[in-house]
Coordinates of C-alpha atoms and ligand atoms in Angstrom, one line a residue:
M1 CA -93.5 -149.3 -54.8
S2 CA -92.8 -148.1 -51.3
G3 CA -95.2 -146.0 -49.3
K4 CA -94.1 -142.5 -48.2
N5 CA -93.3 -143.5 -44.6
E6 CA -92.1 -147.0 -45.3
K7 CA -88.6 -147.7 -43.9
M8 CA -86.0 -148.3 -46.6
S9 CA -82.7 -150.2 -46.7
A10 CA -80.1 -150.9 -49.4
K11 CA -79.3 -153.8 -51.6
I12 CA -76.3 -154.8 -53.6
T13 CA -77.3 -154.6 -57.3
G14 CA -73.8 -155.1 -58.9
I15 CA -70.6 -156.9 -58.0
G16 CA -67.2 -156.7 -59.7
Y17 CA -63.5 -157.3 -58.9
Y18 CA -60.1 -157.0 -60.4
I19 CA -56.8 -158.7 -59.6
P20 CA -53.5 -157.7 -61.2
E21 CA -52.0 -160.1 -63.7
R22 CA -48.6 -160.7 -62.0
I23 CA -48.5 -163.8 -59.8
M24 CA -45.9 -164.1 -57.1
T25 CA -45.5 -167.6 -55.8
N26 CA -44.1 -168.9 -52.5
S27 CA -41.1 -170.2 -54.4
E28 CA -40.3 -166.7 -55.6
L29 CA -40.5 -165.5 -52.0
E30 CA -38.0 -168.3 -51.0
T31 CA -35.5 -166.5 -53.2
M32 CA -36.1 -163.1 -51.5
V33 CA -36.3 -163.9 -47.7
D34 CA -35.5 -166.8 -45.4
T35 CA -38.8 -168.7 -45.7
T36 CA -40.2 -171.9 -47.3
D37 CA -43.3 -172.8 -49.3
E38 CA -44.1 -175.3 -46.6
W39 CA -44.0 -172.7 -43.7
I40 CA -46.1 -170.3 -45.6
V41 CA -48.7 -172.9 -46.7
T42 CA -48.9 -174.5 -43.2
R43 CA -49.0 -171.2 -41.2
T44 CA -51.2 -169.2 -43.6
G45 CA -52.8 -171.2 -46.4
I46 CA -51.3 -168.9 -49.0
R47 CA -49.6 -170.4 -52.1
E48 CA -49.5 -167.3 -54.3
R49 CA -50.6 -163.7 -54.5
R50 CA -51.1 -161.0 -57.1
I51 CA -48.8 -158.0 -57.4
A52 CA -49.7 -154.7 -59.1
A53 CA -47.5 -153.4 -61.9
P54 CA -45.1 -150.6 -60.9
D55 CA -47.3 -148.0 -62.6
Q56 CA -50.6 -149.2 -61.1
A57 CA -52.1 -147.3 -58.1
A58 CA -55.2 -147.9 -56.1
S59 CA -57.5 -145.9 -58.4
D60 CA -56.3 -148.0 -61.4
L61 CA -57.3 -151.3 -59.7
G62 CA -60.4 -149.7 -58.2
F63 CA -61.4 -148.4 -61.7
E64 CA -61.4 -151.9 -63.2
A65 CA -63.4 -153.4 -60.3
A66 CA -65.9 -150.4 -60.4
K67 CA -66.4 -150.8 -64.2
A68 CA -67.2 -154.5 -63.6
A69 CA -69.6 -153.8 -60.8
L70 CA -71.4 -151.0 -62.8
K71 CA -71.7 -153.4 -65.8
N72 CA -73.1 -156.1 -63.5
A73 CA -75.7 -153.6 -62.2
D74 CA -76.3 -152.2 -65.7
L75 CA -75.8 -148.7 -64.3
D76 CA -74.3 -145.7 -66.0
P77 CA -71.6 -144.0 -63.7
K78 CA -73.4 -140.7 -64.3
E79 CA -76.4 -142.1 -62.2
L80 CA -74.2 -142.5 -59.1
D81 CA -74.8 -140.1 -56.2
L82 CA -71.9 -141.4 -54.1
I83 CA -68.5 -143.2 -54.4
V84 CA -66.8 -144.4 -51.2
V85 CA -63.4 -146.0 -51.5
A86 CA -62.0 -148.1 -48.6
T87 CA -58.2 -148.2 -48.7
V88 CA -55.1 -147.8 -46.6
T89 CA -53.0 -147.5 -49.8
P90 CA -54.6 -144.5 -51.5
D91 CA -53.0 -143.1 -54.7
M92 CA -51.8 -140.2 -52.5
A93 CA -53.0 -138.5 -49.3
L94 CA -54.8 -135.7 -51.2
P95 CA -57.0 -135.8 -53.1
A96 CA -59.0 -138.8 -52.0
T97 CA -58.8 -141.9 -54.2
G98 CA -62.6 -141.7 -54.3
C99 CA -62.3 -138.4 -56.2
I100 CA -59.7 -139.7 -58.5
L101 CA -61.9 -142.7 -59.3
Q102 CA -64.9 -140.4 -59.8
D103 CA -63.0 -138.5 -62.5
K104 CA -61.8 -141.8 -64.2
L105 CA -65.4 -143.1 -64.2
G106 CA -67.0 -139.8 -65.3
A107 CA -69.4 -140.1 -62.4
T108 CA -70.1 -136.4 -62.6
K109 CA -73.0 -136.3 -60.2
A110 CA -71.4 -138.2 -57.3
A111 CA -69.8 -137.1 -54.0
A112 CA -66.7 -139.1 -53.3
F113 CA -64.4 -139.8 -50.4
D114 CA -62.3 -142.4 -48.7
V115 CA -62.7 -144.6 -45.6
S116 CA -59.7 -145.8 -43.6
A117 CA -60.4 -148.9 -41.5
A118 CA -57.7 -151.3 -42.7
C119 CA -59.0 -154.8 -43.4
S120 CA -62.5 -153.9 -42.2
G121 CA -62.7 -150.8 -44.5
F122 CA -65.1 -152.3 -47.1
I123 CA -67.5 -153.5 -44.3
Y124 CA -67.3 -150.1 -42.6
A125 CA -67.9 -148.3 -45.9
L126 CA -70.8 -150.5 -46.9
T127 CA -72.4 -150.1 -43.5
M128 CA -72.2 -146.3 -43.7
V129 CA -73.5 -146.3 -47.3
Q130 CA -76.4 -148.6 -46.3
S131 CA -77.5 -146.0 -43.7
M132 CA -77.2 -143.1 -46.2
V133 CA -79.2 -145.0 -48.8
G134 CA -81.8 -146.1 -46.3
I135 CA -82.4 -142.6 -45.0
G136 CA -82.7 -141.4 -48.6
H137 CA -79.7 -139.0 -48.8
V138 CA -78.3 -141.2 -51.5
K139 CA -80.0 -143.4 -54.1
K140 CA -77.2 -145.1 -56.0
A141 CA -73.8 -145.6 -54.6
L142 CA -70.5 -147.4 -55.4
V143 CA -68.5 -148.9 -52.6
V144 CA -64.9 -150.0 -53.5
G145 CA -62.4 -151.9 -51.4
V146 CA -58.9 -151.6 -52.9
E147 CA -55.3 -152.2 -51.8
V148 CA -51.9 -152.0 -53.4
L149 CA -50.2 -153.5 -50.3
S150 CA -47.1 -154.5 -52.3
K151 CA -46.1 -150.8 -52.2
I152 CA -46.1 -150.6 -48.4
T153 CA -44.7 -154.0 -47.8
D154 CA -41.1 -154.4 -46.5
W155 CA -39.8 -157.1 -48.9
E156 CA -37.0 -157.8 -46.4
D157 CA -39.4 -158.7 -43.6
R158 CA -40.4 -162.3 -43.8
K159 CA -43.1 -161.9 -41.1
T160 CA -45.2 -159.7 -43.4
C161 CA -44.0 -159.9 -47.0
I162 CA -45.3 -163.5 -47.4
L163 CA -48.9 -162.4 -46.5
F164 CA -50.0 -159.5 -48.6
G165 CA -51.3 -159.1 -52.2
D166 CA -53.0 -156.5 -54.3
G167 CA -56.5 -156.3 -55.7
A168 CA -59.9 -154.5 -55.7
G169 CA -63.6 -155.3 -55.4
A170 CA -66.6 -153.1 -55.8
V171 CA -70.4 -153.2 -55.3
V172 CA -73.2 -151.0 -56.5
V173 CA -75.7 -150.3 -53.8
E174 CA -79.3 -149.1 -54.4
R175 CA -82.4 -148.3 -52.3
C176 CA -84.9 -151.1 -51.5
P177 CA -87.6 -151.8 -49.0
Q178 CA -86.5 -152.8 -45.5
G179 CA -86.3 -156.6 -45.1
E180 CA -84.6 -157.0 -48.5
G181 CA -80.9 -156.6 -49.3
I182 CA -78.8 -155.7 -46.3
L183 CA -80.4 -157.1 -43.2
G184 CA -77.9 -156.4 -40.5
T185 CA -74.6 -154.6 -39.9
F186 CA -72.0 -154.4 -37.1
M187 CA -68.8 -152.3 -36.6
Q188 CA -66.4 -152.1 -33.6
S189 CA -62.9 -150.8 -32.9
D190 CA -60.3 -151.0 -30.2
G191 CA -57.7 -148.2 -30.8
S192 CA -55.7 -149.3 -27.7
L193 CA -54.4 -152.2 -29.9
G194 CA -53.4 -150.1 -32.8
E195 CA -49.7 -151.0 -32.7
L196 CA -50.4 -154.6 -33.5
L197 CA -50.7 -153.6 -37.2
Y198 CA -49.6 -150.1 -38.3
L199 CA -47.7 -148.0 -40.8
P200 CA -45.7 -145.4 -38.8
G201 CA -44.3 -143.3 -41.7
G202 CA -45.6 -140.9 -44.2
G203 CA -48.2 -139.2 -42.0
S204 CA -48.0 -136.1 -39.8
R205 CA -46.4 -138.2 -36.9
N206 CA -43.4 -139.3 -38.9
P207 CA -43.4 -137.4 -42.2
I208 CA -41.2 -138.5 -45.2
T209 CA -37.7 -137.6 -44.2
K210 CA -34.4 -139.2 -45.0
E211 CA -34.0 -140.4 -41.4
N212 CA -37.5 -141.9 -41.3
L213 CA -36.9 -143.7 -44.6
E214 CA -33.7 -145.1 -43.3
Q215 CA -35.6 -146.5 -40.4
R216 CA -38.0 -148.1 -42.9
L217 CA -41.0 -146.4 -41.3
Q218 CA -42.7 -146.3 -44.7
Y219 CA -43.5 -150.0 -44.4
V220 CA -46.3 -151.8 -42.6
K221 CA -45.4 -153.4 -39.2
M222 CA -47.3 -156.3 -37.8
K223 CA -47.4 -158.4 -34.6
G224 CA -49.1 -161.4 -36.1
D225 CA -49.4 -163.6 -33.0
G226 CA -50.9 -160.6 -31.1
L227 CA -53.6 -160.1 -33.8
F228 CA -54.3 -163.8 -34.1
K229 CA -55.6 -163.9 -30.5
Y230 CA -58.4 -161.4 -31.3
A231 CA -59.2 -162.3 -34.8
V232 CA -61.4 -165.4 -34.4
R233 CA -63.3 -164.1 -31.3
S234 CA -64.0 -160.6 -32.9
M235 CA -65.2 -162.1 -36.2
V236 CA -67.5 -164.6 -34.5
D237 CA -68.9 -161.8 -32.3
A238 CA -69.5 -159.5 -35.3
A239 CA -71.2 -162.3 -37.3
K240 CA -73.5 -163.2 -34.4
S241 CA -74.4 -159.6 -33.8
T242 CA -75.6 -159.0 -37.3
L243 CA -77.6 -162.3 -37.2
V244 CA -79.3 -161.3 -34.0
E245 CA -80.1 -157.8 -35.4
A246 CA -81.9 -159.6 -38.4
G247 CA -83.6 -162.2 -36.2
L248 CA -81.7 -165.0 -37.9
T249 CA -79.3 -167.7 -36.9
T250 CA -76.3 -169.4 -38.5
K251 CA -78.6 -172.1 -39.7
D252 CA -80.2 -169.6 -42.1
V253 CA -76.8 -168.7 -43.6
D254 CA -75.9 -169.9 -47.1
F255 CA -72.4 -168.4 -47.5
L256 CA -69.8 -166.9 -45.2
I257 CA -67.3 -164.5 -46.7
P258 CA -64.6 -163.9 -44.2
H259 CA -61.6 -161.6 -44.5
Q260 CA -58.8 -163.6 -45.9
A261 CA -56.0 -163.1 -43.4
N262 CA -55.1 -166.7 -42.6
I263 CA -56.7 -170.1 -43.4
R264 CA -56.4 -171.0 -39.7
I265 CA -58.5 -167.9 -38.7
I266 CA -61.1 -168.7 -41.4
E267 CA -61.3 -172.3 -40.1
G268 CA -61.7 -171.1 -36.5
V269 CA -64.5 -168.8 -37.4
R270 CA -66.2 -171.4 -39.5
K271 CA -66.1 -174.0 -36.7
R272 CA -67.5 -171.6 -34.1
L273 CA -70.3 -170.5 -36.4
K274 CA -71.0 -174.2 -37.1
L275 CA -70.9 -173.8 -40.9
D276 CA -69.7 -176.4 -43.5
M277 CA -66.5 -175.7 -45.4
D278 CA -68.4 -175.6 -48.7
Q279 CA -70.4 -172.6 -47.3
V280 CA -67.2 -170.6 -46.8
V281 CA -65.7 -168.6 -49.6
V282 CA -61.9 -169.0 -49.6
N283 CA -59.4 -167.6 -52.0
I284 CA -56.4 -166.9 -49.7
D285 CA -54.5 -169.7 -51.4
R286 CA -54.5 -167.7 -54.7
I287 CA -54.9 -164.1 -53.7
G288 CA -53.2 -163.8 -50.3
N289 CA -54.3 -161.1 -47.8
T290 CA -55.5 -158.1 -49.7
S291 CA -56.8 -156.3 -46.6
T292 CA -60.0 -154.3 -47.4
A293 CA -60.2 -155.8 -50.9
S294 CA -60.4 -159.4 -49.7
I295 CA -64.1 -159.6 -49.0
P296 CA -65.4 -157.8 -52.2
I297 CA -62.9 -159.9 -54.3
A298 CA -64.2 -163.1 -52.7
L299 CA -67.8 -161.9 -53.2
G300 CA -67.0 -161.2 -56.9
E301 CA -65.6 -164.7 -57.4
L302 CA -68.6 -166.2 -55.7
N303 CA -71.0 -164.2 -57.9
E304 CA -69.0 -165.1 -61.0
S305 CA -69.1 -168.9 -60.1
G306 CA -72.8 -168.9 -60.5
N307 CA -73.2 -170.5 -57.1
L308 CA -74.8 -167.4 -55.5
K309 CA -78.5 -167.5 -56.1
K310 CA -81.2 -165.0 -55.7
G311 CA -82.5 -165.2 -52.1
D312 CA -79.2 -166.6 -50.7
L313 CA -78.2 -165.3 -47.3
V314 CA -74.6 -164.1 -47.1
I315 CA -72.6 -163.0 -44.1
M316 CA -69.4 -161.0 -44.7
V317 CA -67.1 -160.6 -41.7
A318 CA -63.9 -158.6 -41.4
F319 CA -61.1 -158.0 -38.8
G320 CA -58.0 -155.9 -39.1
G321 CA -55.7 -153.1 -38.0
G322 CA -57.1 -150.4 -35.8
L323 CA -58.2 -152.8 -34.4
T324 CA -61.4 -152.8 -36.4
W325 CA -63.9 -155.5 -37.0
G326 CA -67.4 -155.7 -38.5
S327 CA -69.9 -157.6 -40.5
V328 CA -72.6 -157.1 -43.1
L329 CA -75.5 -159.6 -43.6
F330 CA -77.4 -159.5 -46.8
R331 CA -79.9 -161.4 -48.9
R332 CA -79.0 -161.6 -52.6
Ligands
LIG401 O1 -55.3 -158.8 -42.1 C1 -55.3 -158.2 -40.9 C2 -55.4 -159.1 -39.8 N1 -54.2 -160.0 -39.8 C3 -54.3 -161.1 -39.0 O2 -55.2 -161.3 -38.3 C4 -53.0 -161.9 -39.0 C5 -53.1 -162.8 -37.8 N2 -51.8 -163.5 -37.6 C6 -51.4 -164.5 -38.4 O3 -52.0 -164.9 -39.3 C7 -50.2 -165.3 -37.9 O4 -49.7 -164.8 -36.7 C8 -49.0 -165.2 -39.0 C9 -49.3 -166.0 -40.2 C10 -48.7 -163.8 -39.3 C11 -47.7 -165.8 -38.3 O5 -48.0 -167.1 -37.9 P1 -47.6 -167.6 -36.4 O6 -48.0 -169.0 -36.3 O7 -48.3 -166.6 -35.5 O8 -46.0 -167.4 -36.4 P2 -45.1 -166.5 -35.5 O9 -45.2 -165.1 -35.9 O10 -45.5 -166.9 -34.0 O11 -43.7 -167.1 -35.8 C12 -43.4 -168.5 -35.5 C13 -41.9 -168.7 -36.0 C14 -41.0 -167.6 -35.5 O12 -39.7 -168.3 -35.2 P3 -39.3 -168.5 -33.7 O13 -39.3 -167.2 -33.0 O14 -40.3 -169.5 -33.1 O15 -37.9 -169.2 -33.9 C15 -40.8 -166.7 -36.6 O16 -39.6 -166.0 -36.6 O17 -41.9 -168.6 -37.4 C16 -40.9 -167.7 -37.8 N3 -41.4 -167.1 -39.0 C17 -41.1 -167.6 -40.2 N4 -40.4 -168.7 -40.6 C18 -40.4 -168.9 -41.9 C19 -42.1 -165.9 -39.2 N5 -42.3 -165.7 -40.5 C20 -41.7 -166.7 -41.1 C21 -41.6 -167.0 -42.5 N6 -40.9 -168.1 -42.9 N7 -42.1 -166.3 -43.5

């Protein structure tokens, strides 16, 4: 039991994920754009990705991941105080996908909203929820990272369409004494580099009009080489900052869960943090880049594998559009 003035934190008590059934292989992409399996594997590490069904939206994928996380935590949705959904592919602009998910789950007591921080969204949402739970405003929360990137992908643009996939991951977060659960967090942004990865259409700058649709503004645009320059350095800085905050070093880390953007970025981060490859959770070969969903899906797979033991120290590190980057360090 905690004393009245004891500082509190938050811990992950349930983990779940969902990936759509349909697999799109590199050979299928070879029939769609001017690319090769060899180029995609060498440059990115991706062999296949999952694609949502035409009638599946973010809340549908998020619902499946949320159910799995709640089951893992043995928690009734009615006990949730808060639902935060991180996504850049919400069902629609209004209402928030968090609210749609709240209704699907029957989480009648919960407040719900969305967070938009691209590939770092899950880390940003978890960081914010950890503070709210620690302060005591919230006791039990659900954090979901979900993307249906296939619906904002330009399937004629070989520079982007080979990268992205769909999926969702979720965690249940509950109060715990400080020193347990989440031990360190870090978030940073650089809006001056926003045009390295952006989706110009569909908002108030370029609303949906015939002209904007003809210019394909409804699809995500990316300057991959520009992003690459910042990715490794930002992720390493973020990871080190959380470790310093917790008074720990990379030698204490059991698992690294990096955002799955490119196997070469993952390898660069691993090397600079001086970790072994078997400490790094990698699923980019099977799942592709699912933006904000990539870390919670990888966490879900690690948990399911049985390799994640109580007491293990896990560092999750993200980097993406915005630019945004961040990290969460926790003990299982
Ligand atoms: O998740 C959010 C954060 N995202 C990232 O951090 C992504 C970071 N960037 C990357 O992962 C890499 O930049 C990519 C995988 C996106 C691209 O790899 P790259 O080694 O940077 O390739 P590039 O864009 O410099 O392109 C090299 C060449 C170009 O041809 P030229 O101009 O040298 O003749 C491209 O046109 O490869 C060509 N290319 C392709 N060729 C075959 C680009 N895409 C393809 C393709 N198939 N799909």
